[in-house]
C-alpha atoms as one frame of an Amber mdcrd trajectory, in Angstrom:
protein
  28.489 -56.192  70.301  26.362 -53.210  69.296  25.333 -52.195  65.812  25.934
 -48.562  65.004  22.482 -46.967  64.671  21.087 -47.352  61.166  21.314 -44.082
  59.266  19.278 -45.230  56.277  20.779 -44.250  52.962  23.713 -42.563  54.656
  25.587 -45.854  54.178  25.488 -45.196  50.484  28.916 -45.891  48.992  28.667
 -48.273  46.050  31.067 -51.064  45.102  33.179 -48.838  42.854  33.603 -46.234
  45.566  34.491 -48.871  48.147  37.093 -50.367  45.830  38.608 -46.957  45.050
  38.730 -45.744  48.633  40.134 -49.062  49.887  43.103 -48.828  47.503  46.459
 -48.650  49.263  47.346 -45.243  50.692  49.723 -43.872  53.285  48.397 -43.097
  56.786  47.329 -39.495  57.197  46.687 -36.939  59.906  43.182 -35.449  59.755
  42.848 -32.198  61.665  40.219 -29.715  62.721  40.362 -26.852  60.245  40.501
 -23.162  61.108  37.233 -21.315  61.554  37.423 -19.718  58.096  37.442 -23.086
  56.280  34.473 -24.223  54.209  34.182 -27.470  56.227  35.424 -27.886  59.816
  37.173 -31.279  59.569  39.688 -33.013  57.332  38.879 -36.560  56.170  39.397
 -38.894  53.240  37.515 -41.918  51.958  35.063 -44.032  53.918  36.865 -44.616
  57.229  40.307 -44.433  58.859  43.016 -47.017  58.183  45.797 -48.337  60.380
  48.199 -45.538  61.250  45.738 -42.692  60.674  45.488 -39.931  63.272  42.322
 -37.869  63.773  42.424 -34.646  65.773  39.096 -33.099  66.719  39.294 -29.844
  68.691  42.497 -30.919  70.407  41.396 -34.489  71.144  43.521 -37.058  69.283
  42.535 -40.591  68.251  44.880 -43.008  66.477  44.061 -46.294  64.728  45.632
 -49.745  64.614  44.520 -53.279  63.833  43.828 -55.553  66.788  46.347 -58.043
  65.385  49.117 -55.436  65.303  48.457 -54.732  68.990  48.602 -58.436  69.866
  44.950 -58.451  70.969  44.414 -62.103  70.035  41.414 -62.530  72.359  39.656
 -59.628  70.658  40.417 -60.983  67.187  39.042 -64.382  68.220  35.909 -62.800
  69.701  35.155 -60.863  66.518  35.865 -63.726  64.152  33.767 -66.136  66.198
  30.782 -63.805  65.905  31.191 -62.419  62.381  33.298 -63.265  59.341  36.123
 -65.759  59.944  38.697 -63.374  58.439  37.352 -60.152  60.024  40.073 -57.773
  61.208  38.868 -55.507  64.009  40.267 -51.992  64.212  41.148 -50.347  67.505
  40.730 -46.618  68.098  43.137 -45.303  70.743  42.472 -42.033  72.556  45.814
 -40.359  73.173  44.713 -38.163  76.101  43.305 -40.986  78.259  44.527 -44.261
  76.757  40.926 -45.427  76.279  40.383 -48.051  73.583  37.484 -48.925  71.307
  37.319 -51.888  68.912  35.050 -51.949  65.862  34.447 -53.511  62.468  32.543
 -51.573  59.832  29.352 -50.406  61.577  29.653 -52.671  64.650  31.090 -51.629
  68.021  32.596 -54.655  69.789  34.444 -53.537  72.864  35.762 -50.571  74.836
  38.340 -50.280  77.576  38.995 -47.408  79.951  42.269 -47.507  81.926  41.632
 -48.569  85.510  38.143 -49.958  85.002  37.534 -53.289  86.718  35.823 -55.074
  83.830  37.495 -54.138  80.546  35.353 -56.312  78.239  32.364 -53.957  78.233
  30.972 -51.273  75.973  31.347 -47.892  77.608  30.984 -44.982  75.182  31.101
 -42.205  77.822  33.688 -42.060  80.572  35.690 -39.695  82.759  39.423 -39.210
  82.452  41.789 -38.975  85.399  41.279 -35.205  85.467  37.495 -35.547  85.664
  36.936 -34.552  82.036  33.966 -36.349  80.471  34.759 -37.968  77.117  32.553
 -39.578  74.511  33.227 -42.162  71.839  31.300 -40.986  68.797  30.921 -42.443
  65.318  31.341 -39.215  63.345  29.569 -39.236  59.986  30.276 -36.814  57.154
  28.234 -37.022  53.959  30.036 -36.086  50.762  29.912 -36.618  47.000  32.748
 -37.817  44.792  33.921 -36.274  41.512  31.077 -38.050  39.704  28.468 -36.588
  42.046  27.773 -39.909  43.799  27.046 -39.920  47.518  29.240 -41.609  50.105
  29.887 -41.319  53.844  33.001 -41.019  55.938  32.558 -42.778  59.311  35.085
 -42.870  62.124  34.993 -43.644  65.824  36.612 -40.657  67.553  36.890 -39.705
  71.189  35.658 -36.163  71.793  34.604 -33.879  74.611  31.522 -32.665  72.709
  29.771 -34.915  70.150  28.974 -33.398  66.764  25.943 -34.065  64.555  26.100
 -35.748  61.160  27.527 -33.111  58.812  27.107 -32.457  55.099  30.015 -31.127
  53.092  29.510 -28.036  50.900  29.624 -30.295  47.822  26.861 -32.529  49.169
  24.799 -29.542  50.279  25.101 -27.998  46.812  24.052 -31.268  45.174  21.083
 -31.597  47.514  19.987 -28.050  46.723  20.354 -28.784  43.015  18.166 -31.879
  43.336  15.604 -29.959  45.385  15.356 -27.193  42.772  15.110 -29.576  39.834
  12.506 -31.763  41.576  10.402 -28.754  42.543  10.482 -27.446  38.948   9.557
 -30.857  37.559   6.708 -31.294  40.059   5.362 -27.847  39.214   5.359 -28.696
  35.511   3.626 -32.028  36.081   0.981 -30.361  38.266   0.253 -27.894  35.460
   0.026 -30.747  32.941  -2.465 -32.544  35.181  -4.547 -29.387  35.047  -4.597
 -29.769  31.257  -5.630 -33.422  31.541  -2.265 -35.170  31.182  -1.838 -37.249
  34.338   1.606 -38.792  33.827   3.574 -36.190  31.906   7.224 -37.016  31.480
   9.669 -34.357  32.648  13.431 -34.092  32.858  15.273 -33.246  36.057  16.423
 -29.758  35.076  17.976 -27.453  37.640  16.656 -23.918  37.039  20.077 -22.524
  37.955  21.622 -24.464  35.057  19.214 -22.707  32.685  19.888 -19.315  34.262
  23.634 -19.860  33.945  23.271 -21.042  30.349  21.281 -17.914  29.515  23.813
 -15.765  31.435  21.140 -14.549  33.868  19.440 -12.562  31.123  15.661 -12.697
  30.721  14.997 -14.165  27.266  11.702 -12.271  27.081  12.712  -8.676  27.908
  16.468  -9.119  27.346  17.314  -7.413  30.614  19.513  -8.909  33.370  18.029
 -11.024  36.163  19.282 -10.491  39.710  20.113 -13.826  41.432  19.597 -12.165
  44.835  15.935 -11.403  44.127  13.677 -14.246  45.270  10.069 -15.239  44.670
   7.459 -13.771  45.158   9.167 -10.596  43.955   7.878  -9.891  40.434  11.468
  -9.549  39.204  12.589 -12.909  40.560  13.945 -15.550  38.179  11.694 -18.242
  36.690  11.752 -20.927  34.020   9.755 -20.186  30.884   8.641 -22.970  28.551
   9.315 -21.815  24.986   6.586 -24.063  23.644   3.975 -23.342  26.319   2.775
 -25.973  28.734  -0.781 -25.324  27.566   0.238 -26.744  24.191   2.101 -29.710
  25.672   5.509 -28.051  25.749   8.127 -30.402  27.148  10.001 -29.857  30.404
  13.468 -30.197  28.884  16.508 -27.951  28.810  15.891 -27.322  25.096  12.376
 -26.012  25.754  13.288 -23.919  28.796  14.675 -20.410  29.065  15.322 -17.856
  31.770  12.720 -15.186  32.427  11.652 -12.659  35.030   8.483 -13.808  36.762
   6.624 -10.670  35.631   7.744 -11.253  32.043   6.620 -14.874  32.255   3.209
 -13.773  33.563   2.821 -11.266  30.741   3.784 -13.868  28.141   1.107 -16.245
  29.397   0.491 -19.174  27.049   2.172 -17.582  24.032   5.176 -19.096  22.245
   8.839 -18.197  22.798  10.851 -16.343  21.798  13.396 -19.162  21.640  14.855
 -21.780  19.354  11.690 -23.852  19.582   9.493 -20.993  18.339   7.502 -22.183
  15.305   8.222 -20.644  11.915   5.580 -18.281  10.558
């Protein structure tokens, strides 16, 4: 048997997600989407179930349990070397009849029609027409409705392997985390300059503040253009209403949208904003 290469935190579904995605569902057909789709492949959950069909660029793989195929020797092999009640799945390539057996992240066995020794692991092979095929564990990283990460993994037989792919939802979440972490780190670096070494700071995405303030600079009251990027003087920045020099917190309540040039001109002055002190 061969362990699927470790992908670190890509195997990130928690117990709740595993329970939800393992709930009973009907088999589905997962196709390659048209070129104008936001993500190239259909999928659902963590992995295929018995009866699922996956089509990738015209190559079709179906799935069944080893028991349903009468592969008692394979079932015995897997259970003797893993959990006593393990149920191996078999991926079946429709174009060539090639088979691959797996459980979770472990590849157990492959079979190519006509090969002399079927109980081997052969992840690349040629079909009768000379076409080279590859068994690949495709991995798509996504987030659920609560924003929690999980991965879809499926052994598919394809002519051209694909890299691990991120869905638009996961990409957006990653960008959100990157922006909020960069803003927090910048604030903490400034606080260290004022002598506070371990300043607390919230994870605040600047875009959330810009959206809240309707992309209007709270200092000059003129619109901010989302397409303008730093270091343009009219790019969008976060302004601390109570200035950092006075220990202003890095929280949504103490942050407001501002043009970079307006923020520079304001310097270490207060507001304007709800946190501005009364005179």
